[in-house]
Each structure stands twice: as structure tokens, then as C-alpha cells.
Amino acid sequence: MSPSGSPSQLSIGVVGSGGDGVVLLGELLARSAVLAGLHCYMDKVFGPQIRGGESSVSLRISQSQVLRSADELDVLLVLQWSDLARFHDVLSIAPDALVICSSEDDGDPQACGLPIGHRGPLLSLPLKQLALDHGRSKQARNMVLLGAASGLLDWYPQQLRAILERRMQRYDERSRENNLAAVAAGRDAVASWQGSGIPALPTSNGNADLELASGNELLSRAAIASGCRFMAGYPITPASEILEYMTRRLPQLGGTCIQAEDEIAAACLTIGAALGGVRSMSATSGPGMTLKSESIALSGMAGLPMVVVDVQRCGPSTGIPTRTEQADLNLALYGAHGDSPRIVLAAAHQADCADLATQAFELAGEASAPVILLSEQQIAQGLATVPRDLVPEPNGSVPGWPDTAIGADRQVQLTGLEHDDSGRPLSDAASHQANSLLRNARVNRALSRVPALYEGAAEGELGLLCFGSSYSICREAIELAGSRGVTAGMMCIRMLSPLDQAELRDWLRGYRHVVIVEMNYSGQLHDYLRSRLQLPELTMSLRRSGGRPWRLAEVEDFLVRHGLLPAGPPELQP
Amino acid sequence: MSSTPLFRNATEPVWCDGCGDFHVLDGLCAALEGMGREPRNVALVSGIGCSSRLPGYMESHGFNSIHGRALPIASGLKLARPELTVIVTAGDGDIFSIGATHLVHTVRRNPAITLFVMDNGVYGLTKGQQSPTTPPGTQMRTAAQPVGDASVDPLSLMLSLGCGFVAQAYAADQPAMQQLMQQAIEYPGFSFVNILSPCPVFRGGMGIYKELRRSISRIDDSGHDPADLAAAHALLASAEAPLAGILFRRDLP
């Protein structure tokens, strides 16, 4: 995509080391664009050591809704070239991208990932010296860079000023002055620059009612709006933000948030609170999810509602803890001993985290069973614009889970043993069979309560089928197919268990070719669907391990290679 | 051993003849009734093991959950429903082995719940394996060699963790056990009573009752001040026989 010829959107990458203020720089740019009425998406990618290593953001602003970062960056802001080297797989830089970097950096741009043959403008500024001279600390380099980038791009000046002022309220007067001086120094340093090739900004189309939020934040807010007043968690990337949000917010509402000693205790505290009738949740990532599996089975056996969020990251084991993947589907569907039915939901994007969190608490209460809500690093920590009124503020109504709780007027006897209605243990085969059926039936009542997301043509040549964050790439892929004359549609399953097979069969009938798209090595969704229903003969599987978000070019290549999409016109060279 | 009707339900326990847990069940029912508690205001949470079947034999609310996890479940319940009297009934394997992590951190959180450990020094439900409180040198019927691992001393452990109420009772001494149970339940923080509750089938035969009755040393008789932590440690270190009574009690505001 040509940067200067794309007035509807623009993408910017920022890289540096942990503590350089990369995320802050990205957020200031993003928030000012949102204030100017644009849609925005921002991926945050950190090095595997989580803190202290390299960090990057990839920001995409657009006149219409965007749910993923762009394939290629139009602008690259570099605090340190060596850090770019760690992100060569995540950040792809357009050949004519505008690059601003430090003249004090002895790293070799090309060796660190700047494309060979880069022909866009490249500005080297003495970021550190300017930061020391004007910001009185080399820590202000990100502010100098912000000033330079915003000056060159003419970045929504009024809105940036407002966002900066808002942000600076957190600092004392001296730091405020220093930071603003650093921004001004960066702006002054590029004021007289005469080169060409600066990309144009998308103009605002006045979306005044948008806010920028991460999936983890939206999920937390929606949980609270749905009556959640108890959370127990254990720190784990990339789910910790949920615990942090709830720790601040729940006590203000008379609720409780506990940082437990381990993932098992977090799950059990949650179950205990549910026994008391309080809507409760825990949030974790894959390794923690594994530890919770015994408790999840207890919730189903005892008949207590439970909501567990699994923010997926690259596994197995510690894997790449900071990067995105969709490989816990098997764990969510099957992760427990015995026949342990559960409801499994998967959020497709940031706003969907809020919707599904709301549904999770309702469904858990109705089924008196565990609900597992899958999210992904990309959605959980990435920021997207959502309608400002997406999540209602808590209004004083706190519904609880009264049906299974200890009540004033009845005795509650629960057990993880097979048991009768009054909690007395049973050990005969016939009762076990009958109760297994009942437990399945409780979960199956949720069938079709959370409809899939559909886009594009309901019938046609090509149908893309996915879950979770693959939604956003499929949505762009069917648009691409449409632009090349291929009628295409997509379905993103949000309730994976219980699975609405009839709904799937109907959808599958509409397309000549179906591709199942998922970000895991083994094709967990493909195998799951194949185990549940007869897939059409021409069903293909597009899958790879996680580690970075999908690029449209990957899906395009796959479709072209398999004859499902005509190749695009060759790229024009200037 | 007459059951107390108010708290005891009609279910017949699965325990073996001579099990100390019968005494604990009777004692707990009597203690709660004696305190004027109502079954609807009492919740018992247990893990897995012989002792963990106890909640199922009482008219109060009960949750027989998973092995080792009774403490966090009870803590969640107490946080959600502070008005309930929440009691954990557990075994030594449940609490000092698979659930030991939770013991450490429940003491730190100090919820107003009471833990009664029925300590028989053996895994009875699985028929006789060594537990963390089995003394070294004991020959278990399930093992080729005598126990080689050192044992956990529950009282010393709980003192070290900083538990505000640490006591030990002998299951067959009903009046003393009931009194300790009531004091523990009334304690405003996390309270712990280790109850020596024999398993004659897998540890020591019926003779173990006689032996315990003969050897137990009553803390009350020693002039010990339960508010004195250093004295509690010293008493424990010098004790040559199992102690019974309140070893340590920290006053809470």
C-alpha cells in the first residue's frame, strides 16, 4: 500500500527499549487521532522478558473501523535500531516509509530491518542531546521524537495539544515543563526540513463518540457492569491488566479483588464466592488455565457458576509469553478430567470482549456451570476504538447468582462426588449416566445464545470460517476477494461450546470453497469442527503458529496459491 | 456418643469403627449448638479424605470440594458472605501436603474462618500411605521401607507462619475439644485447631486411644500464657508428649 496515496488510513510503528516510553508515545499519537474523530487500532508487542527488554507499538488510524494493525508501516519512529531487529517479524516497513531515528545511534538500519532499497525520507536527529538540552533528561527522547513526528506529519495539532495537557496533569510542574519543552524541541528540529515524501494524514470524519480501549479493559468494565463483584487472579501476561483494573475498581463498588497465592487458589476463591451468591471471575493465560482445570471440573460437578477468562499467548509451557496465538481452544473445550461440559466463548475483537463478558455471567448463572471466555494477547493488550457508550456504568443493580448460592431459607450441600439433588453421594453406574446427561443438558441450554459474526455474501465462491481475532483478517480478506470479483463471505464462531451445528451446516451450504482460518499449528478449530460435523469436501485449513498478527498478504497468498482468488495487479514501481 | 439433633443429619458416616472422626463430628455439633449457632448460618467446607466427608453429616451448609483446596474456597465464601460462620474440616494430608501452599497464604490473609484438622498421621481413604505427620521410622502397610521423610509438626508450623490462634485437641476428650472448638470459632481471625483423631485401622490399632489418653499433656496445667509467643515456641520445643489446649492466641482488635 502506498503511504502517500492512502488518505483514508495511515500506519505508524514505534520501537525502543523497555522504559523508553514507546507505548506512551504510541498512545499519545493514537489518543489525539481519536480525539480528532478517527478510528484507531494499536498493537503492543513486547520482548519475551516482558519488562526490561525491547518494546514496540504498531498504530493504524483510519476513517472507518479497523480491527488490526496494517500489513506495512507508512511511518517508523526508532529510538534504537537494535530494538527494531527484535521485531523484524512483526513490523514490516513500506519501501517509501518516512523514518525518524537518532543520529546518536550507531546501529545499522539495514542490518536491523530497514528494507534494502528503502527510498522514503529518513531523518536522523540528535534525540538524546535534544532531550538533555530541553527536557533535562535523556528519558525525554520519546517526547522529542513525538515533537519531530507530529511536526512533520502535522499530526492533529489541536487534539495533540489537548491530549498532552491531559497526560501532563499526572506530572509535577517541573516534569510537565521539561516534557513540553522536549516536544517543542523535536518540532523545531524538523521545522525547516525541506524534503518530500511525507505521508498525508487521513482527515477526520468527525466520530466524536469514540474511545480507545484494550480488550482487557473492556472485558473488565463489562464484567463489572454485569454484576461481577469478586475477582481472584494471579499475575500472568497477558491477563494481568484485568486483575489490575479489578483491584482498583471493585473495592470502590463494595466488591473484592484478591491476588491469590496461585492459579488454583484464584479459581477456588472464585468458586467460594459463587457459593456465596456473588458473581465472580478469574482471569489467566494458558499455563494458569491448565492449573485451574481441576477447579473447572468441580464447578461443573457441584453445579456452581464460574467465569474464567483465558487470554491466550504462544505456548506450550512458557512459550512466547508476550505474543499472540489461538492455541488454547483444545484446552478450553476439553481441559479437565472426566466428562466436564462447559460453555466456551471466544472474543473476536476488543468490543466483543465486552459483549461476551456480559453474556458469560448470564450464561454461567443460567447453566450453573463453568464458562470459559477466550481472549488473545493481540485483542487483550491491543487498543481499538469503540463507541464511548459501549459499556454501561454500574447502576447499583447487582444481580448475583442466587439460584445456587447459600440462601437463608435452604440448606446447600454440594460435593465433587457424583450425587443426588440434595448433595448425597451416589456411586452407581446408572446415576452417573443420568447425571452426565443432566450436566450436558444444563450447558446445552446455552445453544445458539451467542450468534456467530457474519460478513460479506451469504452465498458464493468462497467462505472463510474462523474464531477469535482471526475475524479481523477474514473480514479484510473477503473485501479483497470482492474487489477481485470473487463472491465471498465469512463466519466467526463466538460460542464454540455448545456448538450450534445446524447454524454451521446452513452456512457451509452457501459456499463452493470453505477455508478454516486459525492461528495455531495443529488446526484445533478445523479438527474440532470435523469431529462434530461433516465438512464439505472442498474445505481447506489455513493455519500457522502465533507470534505475530495475521497479515492480509498471507491470506491472499494462500487463496491465490489454491486458485481461490485471482492474483492482484503487479505493484507499480515509481 | 449421642448425636446432637440440631446440627447432625440422618446420614450414616462411612468411617470405620473406632475412627476418631466420629468424636470430632459429635464434638463439633455439640460445640455449635452450645454456642447458639443456627445450621443455616454455618457453612462447612472440606477437601478430600476421610475427614472431608464430615460436612455431609451435618445440617449446616456443606461443600465437599477437591483435595487440598478447601481453604481458598472457604475464603471466597467468607469474603462473599461475612455473616456466615465458615469452618474448614480437613485432614493432615489435605492441609499439610497437597494444600500446604494455601495454608501459608490463608494465614497471611487472616480471614475469620476456623480450620479443624483431623490429624491421624495417615492417608486413610487410600488405605494407609504415609502422610506429612507420620513420624519417621513408622512402617506403613503400603510401603516396603519405614518412613524416611521427616514429619511436619503442625503446631510449630502454624506458630511460624504467624497464625493468631493455634491449639491442639484430642478427639476422644470431648469436653476439652468442644471448648477449644468454641474458642476457635469465636476468634475474630483465622484460627487453627489440630485435632488428634486416631485411625486405628491404619495407624496403631485401638491401643492408640489408650496411649494418647495416657501421654497427652494439658497446656492449661503448665501455667503457660497463650499470649506469649516465645513461651509457646519454648513449650513446644521442650514437650515430650502431645500437647492439648491453646498454645498461642494473639489478641486482635
PDB file of N, CA and C in Angstrom, chain A residues 230 258 260-262 264-265 268-269 271-273 275-276 278 294-295 298 302 304 406-408 410-417 425, chain B residues 9 11 40 43 53 55-56 58-67 69 72-73 75-77 79-81 84 101-102 105-106 109:
ATOM      1  N   PHE A 230     -16.559  -9.900  42.475  1.00  0.00           N
ATOM      2  CA  PHE A 230     -15.465 -10.652  43.091  1.00  0.00           C
ATOM      3  C   PHE A 230     -14.542 -11.140  41.997  1.00  0.00           C
ATOM      4  N   ILE A 258      -8.850 -10.187  44.885  1.00  0.00           N
ATOM      5  CA  ILE A 258      -7.769 -10.845  45.615  1.00  0.00           C
ATOM      6  C   ILE A 258      -6.673 -11.257  44.640  1.00  0.00           C
ATOM      7  N   ALA A 260      -4.312 -13.907  44.478  1.00  0.00           N
ATOM      8  CA  ALA A 260      -4.185 -15.175  45.195  1.00  0.00           C
ATOM      9  C   ALA A 260      -2.748 -15.676  45.157  1.00  0.00           C
ATOM     10  N   GLU A 261      -2.488 -16.737  45.943  1.00  0.00           N
ATOM     11  CA  GLU A 261      -1.139 -17.302  46.015  1.00  0.00           C
ATOM     12  C   GLU A 261      -0.796 -18.107  44.774  1.00  0.00           C
ATOM     13  N   ASP A 262      -1.801 -18.565  44.058  1.00  0.00           N
ATOM     14  CA  ASP A 262      -1.537 -19.296  42.825  1.00  0.00           C
ATOM     15  C   ASP A 262      -2.819 -19.378  42.002  1.00  0.00           C
ATOM     16  N   ILE A 264      -4.550 -21.941  41.187  1.00  0.00           N
ATOM     17  CA  ILE A 264      -5.554 -22.860  41.738  1.00  0.00           C
ATOM     18  C   ILE A 264      -6.366 -22.147  42.815  1.00  0.00           C
ATOM     19  N   ALA A 265      -5.654 -21.446  43.692  1.00  0.00           N
ATOM     20  CA  ALA A 265      -6.352 -20.704  44.745  1.00  0.00           C
ATOM     21  C   ALA A 265      -7.277 -19.660  44.131  1.00  0.00           C
ATOM     22  N   CYS A 268     -10.345 -21.355  43.089  1.00  0.00           N
ATOM     23  CA  CYS A 268     -11.136 -21.832  44.225  1.00  0.00           C
ATOM     24  C   CYS A 268     -11.777 -20.678  45.007  1.00  0.00           C
ATOM     25  N   LEU A 269     -11.074 -19.576  45.128  1.00  0.00           N
ATOM     26  CA  LEU A 269     -11.675 -18.386  45.756  1.00  0.00           C
ATOM     27  C   LEU A 269     -12.913 -17.963  44.972  1.00  0.00           C
ATOM     28  N   ILE A 271     -14.820 -19.863  43.126  1.00  0.00           N
ATOM     29  CA  ILE A 271     -15.890 -20.837  43.367  1.00  0.00           C
ATOM     30  C   ILE A 271     -16.545 -20.581  44.728  1.00  0.00           C
ATOM     31  N   GLY A 272     -15.714 -20.260  45.726  1.00  0.00           N
ATOM     32  CA  GLY A 272     -16.245 -19.963  47.051  1.00  0.00           C
ATOM     33  C   GLY A 272     -17.168 -18.759  47.041  1.00  0.00           C
ATOM     34  N   ALA A 273     -16.771 -17.721  46.301  1.00  0.00           N
ATOM     35  CA  ALA A 273     -17.608 -16.524  46.206  1.00  0.00           C
ATOM     36  C   ALA A 273     -18.925 -16.851  45.508  1.00  0.00           C
ATOM     37  N   LEU A 275     -20.434 -19.699  45.632  1.00  0.00           N
ATOM     38  CA  LEU A 275     -21.247 -20.401  46.629  1.00  0.00           C
ATOM     39  C   LEU A 275     -21.956 -19.391  47.530  1.00  0.00           C
ATOM     40  N   GLY A 276     -21.318 -18.241  47.722  1.00  0.00           N
ATOM     41  CA  GLY A 276     -21.941 -17.171  48.491  1.00  0.00           C
ATOM     42  C   GLY A 276     -22.910 -16.327  47.662  1.00  0.00           C
ATOM     43  N   VAL A 278     -22.201 -14.429  44.954  1.00  0.00           N
ATOM     44  CA  VAL A 278     -21.623 -13.240  44.329  1.00  0.00           C
ATOM     45  C   VAL A 278     -21.077 -13.606  42.950  1.00  0.00           C
ATOM     46  N   GLU A 294      -8.789 -28.582  37.314  1.00  0.00           N
ATOM     47  CA  GLU A 294      -9.480 -29.398  38.314  1.00  0.00           C
ATOM     48  C   GLU A 294     -10.646 -28.612  38.938  1.00  0.00           C
ATOM     49  N   SER A 295     -10.409 -27.313  39.141  1.00  0.00           N
ATOM     50  CA  SER A 295     -11.457 -26.476  39.730  1.00  0.00           C
ATOM     51  C   SER A 295     -12.613 -26.275  38.758  1.00  0.00           C
ATOM     52  N   LEU A 298     -14.746 -29.134  39.037  1.00  0.00           N
ATOM     53  CA  LEU A 298     -15.530 -29.067  40.278  1.00  0.00           C
ATOM     54  C   LEU A 298     -16.758 -28.174  40.093  1.00  0.00           C
ATOM     55  N   ALA A 302     -20.261 -29.693  40.917  1.00  0.00           N
ATOM     56  CA  ALA A 302     -21.021 -29.170  42.053  1.00  0.00           C
ATOM     57  C   ALA A 302     -22.203 -28.321  41.597  1.00  0.00           C
ATOM     58  N   LEU A 304     -21.966 -25.085  40.343  1.00  0.00           N
ATOM     59  CA  LEU A 304     -21.800 -23.669  40.700  1.00  0.00           C
ATOM     60  C   LEU A 304     -21.336 -22.892  39.471  1.00  0.00           C
ATOM     61  N   ILE A 406     -25.788 -20.275  48.797  1.00  0.00           N
ATOM     62  CA  ILE A 406     -26.294 -20.474  50.151  1.00  0.00           C
ATOM     63  C   ILE A 406     -27.357 -19.414  50.413  1.00  0.00           C
ATOM     64  N   GLY A 407     -28.550 -19.868  50.752  1.00  0.00           N
ATOM     65  CA  GLY A 407     -29.640 -18.927  50.992  1.00  0.00           C
ATOM     66  C   GLY A 407     -30.117 -19.035  52.419  1.00  0.00           C
ATOM     67  N   ALA A 408     -30.863 -18.041  52.833  1.00  0.00           N
ATOM     68  CA  ALA A 408     -31.344 -18.020  54.211  1.00  0.00           C
ATOM     69  C   ALA A 408     -32.345 -19.144  54.440  1.00  0.00           C
ATOM     70  N   ARG A 410     -32.702 -22.178  52.734  1.00  0.00           N
ATOM     71  CA  ARG A 410     -32.482 -23.569  52.333  1.00  0.00           C
ATOM     72  C   ARG A 410     -31.047 -23.988  52.603  1.00  0.00           C
ATOM     73  N   GLN A 411     -30.930 -25.263  52.849  1.00  0.00           N
ATOM     74  CA  GLN A 411     -29.617 -25.830  53.109  1.00  0.00           C
ATOM     75  C   GLN A 411     -28.949 -26.182  51.784  1.00  0.00           C
ATOM     76  N   VAL A 412     -27.701 -25.836  51.656  1.00  0.00           N
ATOM     77  CA  VAL A 412     -26.950 -26.174  50.449  1.00  0.00           C
ATOM     78  C   VAL A 412     -25.901 -27.221  50.799  1.00  0.00           C
ATOM     79  N   GLN A 413     -25.993 -28.367  50.185  1.00  0.00           N
ATOM     80  CA  GLN A 413     -24.965 -29.403  50.342  1.00  0.00           C
ATOM     81  C   GLN A 413     -24.404 -29.685  48.963  1.00  0.00           C
ATOM     82  N   LEU A 414     -23.136 -29.367  48.773  1.00  0.00           N
ATOM     83  CA  LEU A 414     -22.507 -29.578  47.471  1.00  0.00           C
ATOM     84  C   LEU A 414     -21.340 -30.540  47.622  1.00  0.00           C
ATOM     85  N   THR A 415     -21.056 -31.217  46.545  1.00  0.00           N
ATOM     86  CA  THR A 415     -19.914 -32.128  46.576  1.00  0.00           C
ATOM     87  C   THR A 415     -19.393 -32.370  45.168  1.00  0.00           C
ATOM     88  N   GLY A 416     -18.104 -32.657  45.104  1.00  0.00           N
ATOM     89  CA  GLY A 416     -17.495 -33.049  43.835  1.00  0.00           C
ATOM     90  C   GLY A 416     -17.698 -34.526  43.542  1.00  0.00           C
ATOM     91  N   LEU A 417     -18.273 -35.244  44.518  1.00  0.00           N
ATOM     92  CA  LEU A 417     -18.648 -36.637  44.257  1.00  0.00           C
ATOM     93  C   LEU A 417     -19.899 -36.644  43.382  1.00  0.00           C
ATOM     94  N   PRO A 425     -23.948 -38.330  48.214  1.00  0.00           N
ATOM     95  CA  PRO A 425     -23.122 -39.057  47.245  1.00  0.00           C
ATOM     96  C   PRO A 425     -23.826 -40.276  46.659  1.00  0.00           C
TER      97      PRO A 425
ATOM     98  N   ASN B   9     -27.284 -34.506  60.739  1.00  0.00           N
ATOM     99  CA  ASN B   9     -28.343 -35.000  59.849  1.00  0.00           C
ATOM    100  C   ASN B   9     -28.438 -36.516  59.947  1.00  0.00           C
ATOM    101  N   THR B  11     -27.642 -38.836  57.795  1.00  0.00           N
ATOM    102  CA  THR B  11     -26.734 -39.668  57.003  1.00  0.00           C
ATOM    103  C   THR B  11     -25.743 -40.410  57.889  1.00  0.00           C
ATOM    104  N   ARG B  40     -28.326 -22.851  59.521  1.00  0.00           N
ATOM    105  CA  ARG B  40     -28.402 -22.032  58.302  1.00  0.00           C
ATOM    106  C   ARG B  40     -27.353 -20.917  58.267  1.00  0.00           C
ATOM    107  N   ALA B  43     -21.414 -22.689  57.532  1.00  0.00           N
ATOM    108  CA  ALA B  43     -21.010 -23.392  56.309  1.00  0.00           C
ATOM    109  C   ALA B  43     -19.716 -24.140  56.566  1.00  0.00           C
ATOM    110  N   ARG B  53     -15.382 -35.934  54.611  1.00  0.00           N
ATOM    111  CA  ARG B  53     -16.786 -36.318  54.454  1.00  0.00           C
ATOM    112  C   ARG B  53     -17.654 -35.673  55.535  1.00  0.00           C
ATOM    113  N   PRO B  55     -18.677 -32.635  56.485  1.00  0.00           N
ATOM    114  CA  PRO B  55     -19.773 -31.686  56.217  1.00  0.00           C
ATOM    115  C   PRO B  55     -21.059 -32.367  55.755  1.00  0.00           C
ATOM    116  N   GLY B  56     -20.920 -33.500  55.086  1.00  0.00           N
ATOM    117  CA  GLY B  56     -22.103 -34.204  54.581  1.00  0.00           C
ATOM    118  C   GLY B  56     -22.955 -34.819  55.676  1.00  0.00           C
ATOM    119  N   MET B  58     -23.774 -33.145  58.445  1.00  0.00           N
ATOM    120  CA  MET B  58     -24.313 -32.077  59.286  1.00  0.00           C
ATOM    121  C   MET B  58     -25.415 -31.312  58.567  1.00  0.00           C
ATOM    122  N   GLU B  59     -26.274 -30.711  59.374  1.00  0.00           N
ATOM    123  CA  GLU B  59     -27.433 -29.975  58.861  1.00  0.00           C
ATOM    124  C   GLU B  59     -27.059 -28.580  58.351  1.00  0.00           C
ATOM    125  N   SER B  60     -25.831 -28.165  58.593  1.00  0.00           N
ATOM    126  CA  SER B  60     -25.404 -26.852  58.112  1.00  0.00           C
ATOM    127  C   SER B  60     -25.146 -26.934  56.606  1.00  0.00           C
ATOM    128  N   HIS B  61     -24.741 -25.823  55.986  1.00  0.00           N
ATOM    129  CA  HIS B  61     -24.340 -25.851  54.584  1.00  0.00           C
ATOM    130  C   HIS B  61     -23.003 -26.580  54.471  1.00  0.00           C
ATOM    131  N   GLY B  62     -22.849 -27.330  53.412  1.00  0.00           N
ATOM    132  CA  GLY B  62     -21.604 -28.087  53.299  1.00  0.00           C
ATOM    133  C   GLY B  62     -21.107 -28.148  51.873  1.00  0.00           C
ATOM    134  N   PHE B  63     -19.787 -28.158  51.738  1.00  0.00           N
ATOM    135  CA  PHE B  63     -19.185 -28.300  50.414  1.00  0.00           C
ATOM    136  C   PHE B  63     -17.963 -29.212  50.543  1.00  0.00           C
ATOM    137  N   ASN B  64     -18.110 -30.407  50.024  1.00  0.00           N
ATOM    138  CA  ASN B  64     -17.033 -31.394  49.985  1.00  0.00           C
ATOM    139  C   ASN B  64     -16.363 -31.208  48.617  1.00  0.00           C
ATOM    140  N   SER B  65     -15.244 -30.460  48.590  1.00  0.00           N
ATOM    141  CA  SER B  65     -14.740 -29.961  47.298  1.00  0.00           C
ATOM    142  C   SER B  65     -13.612 -30.827  46.738  1.00  0.00           C
ATOM    143  N   ILE B  66     -12.461 -30.241  46.469  1.00  0.00           N
ATOM    144  CA  ILE B  66     -11.361 -31.004  45.884  1.00  0.00           C
ATOM    145  C   ILE B  66     -10.157 -31.034  46.825  1.00  0.00           C
ATOM    146  N   HIS B  67      -9.293 -31.986  46.592  1.00  0.00           N
ATOM    147  CA  HIS B  67      -8.202 -32.283  47.505  1.00  0.00           C
ATOM    148  C   HIS B  67      -7.281 -31.076  47.700  1.00  0.00           C
ATOM    149  N   ARG B  69      -7.943 -27.974  48.556  1.00  0.00           N
ATOM    150  CA  ARG B  69      -8.373 -26.618  48.173  1.00  0.00           C
ATOM    151  C   ARG B  69      -9.492 -26.044  49.040  1.00  0.00           C
ATOM    152  N   PRO B  72      -8.953 -21.965  50.159  1.00  0.00           N
ATOM    153  CA  PRO B  72      -9.356 -20.862  49.270  1.00  0.00           C
ATOM    154  C   PRO B  72     -10.856 -20.835  48.966  1.00  0.00           C
ATOM    155  N   ILE B  73     -11.485 -22.005  48.899  1.00  0.00           N
ATOM    156  CA  ILE B  73     -12.938 -21.996  48.654  1.00  0.00           C
ATOM    157  C   ILE B  73     -13.654 -21.361  49.849  1.00  0.00           C
ATOM    158  N   SER B  75     -12.389 -19.294  51.926  1.00  0.00           N
ATOM    159  CA  SER B  75     -12.046 -17.863  51.977  1.00  0.00           C
ATOM    160  C   SER B  75     -12.922 -17.061  51.029  1.00  0.00           C
ATOM    161  N   GLY B  76     -13.147 -17.597  49.833  1.00  0.00           N
ATOM    162  CA  GLY B  76     -14.020 -16.916  48.874  1.00  0.00           C
ATOM    163  C   GLY B  76     -15.430 -16.791  49.418  1.00  0.00           C
ATOM    164  N   LEU B  77     -15.895 -17.858  50.047  1.00  0.00           N
ATOM    165  CA  LEU B  77     -17.248 -17.833  50.620  1.00  0.00           C
ATOM    166  C   LEU B  77     -17.353 -16.802  51.740  1.00  0.00           C
ATOM    167  N   LEU B  79     -15.551 -14.149  52.200  1.00  0.00           N
ATOM    168  CA  LEU B  79     -15.492 -12.790  51.660  1.00  0.00           C
ATOM    169  C   LEU B  79     -16.837 -12.396  51.056  1.00  0.00           C
ATOM    170  N   ALA B  80     -17.498 -13.376  50.439  1.00  0.00           N
ATOM    171  CA  ALA B  80     -18.792 -13.085  49.818  1.00  0.00           C
ATOM    172  C   ALA B  80     -19.899 -12.963  50.862  1.00  0.00           C
ATOM    173  N   ARG B  81     -19.787 -13.753  51.927  1.00  0.00           N
ATOM    174  CA  ARG B  81     -20.863 -13.798  52.935  1.00  0.00           C
ATOM    175  C   ARG B  81     -20.280 -13.730  54.337  1.00  0.00           C
ATOM    176  N   LEU B  84     -21.703 -15.438  57.627  1.00  0.00           N
ATOM    177  CA  LEU B  84     -21.710 -16.883  57.872  1.00  0.00           C
ATOM    178  C   LEU B  84     -20.540 -17.292  58.771  1.00  0.00           C
ATOM    179  N   THR B 101       0.365 -24.946  50.354  1.00  0.00           N
ATOM    180  CA  THR B 101       0.525 -23.566  49.867  1.00  0.00           C
ATOM    181  C   THR B 101      -0.588 -22.673  50.405  1.00  0.00           C
ATOM    182  N   HIS B 102      -1.806 -23.213  50.352  1.00  0.00           N
ATOM    183  CA  HIS B 102      -2.952 -22.382  50.743  1.00  0.00           C
ATOM    184  C   HIS B 102      -2.941 -22.083  52.239  1.00  0.00           C
ATOM    185  N   HIS B 105      -0.805 -18.996  52.863  1.00  0.00           N
ATOM    186  CA  HIS B 105      -1.357 -17.716  52.412  1.00  0.00           C
ATOM    187  C   HIS B 105      -2.709 -17.401  53.042  1.00  0.00           C
ATOM    188  N   THR B 106      -3.391 -18.414  53.508  1.00  0.00           N
ATOM    189  CA  THR B 106      -4.618 -18.138  54.265  1.00  0.00           C
ATOM    190  C   THR B 106      -4.247 -17.499  55.594  1.00  0.00           C
ATOM    191  N   ARG B 109      -3.655 -13.907  54.871  1.00  0.00           N
ATOM    192  CA  ARG B 109      -4.883 -13.119  54.627  1.00  0.00           C
ATOM    193  C   ARG B 109      -5.710 -12.982  55.904  1.00  0.00           C
TER     194      ARG B 109
END
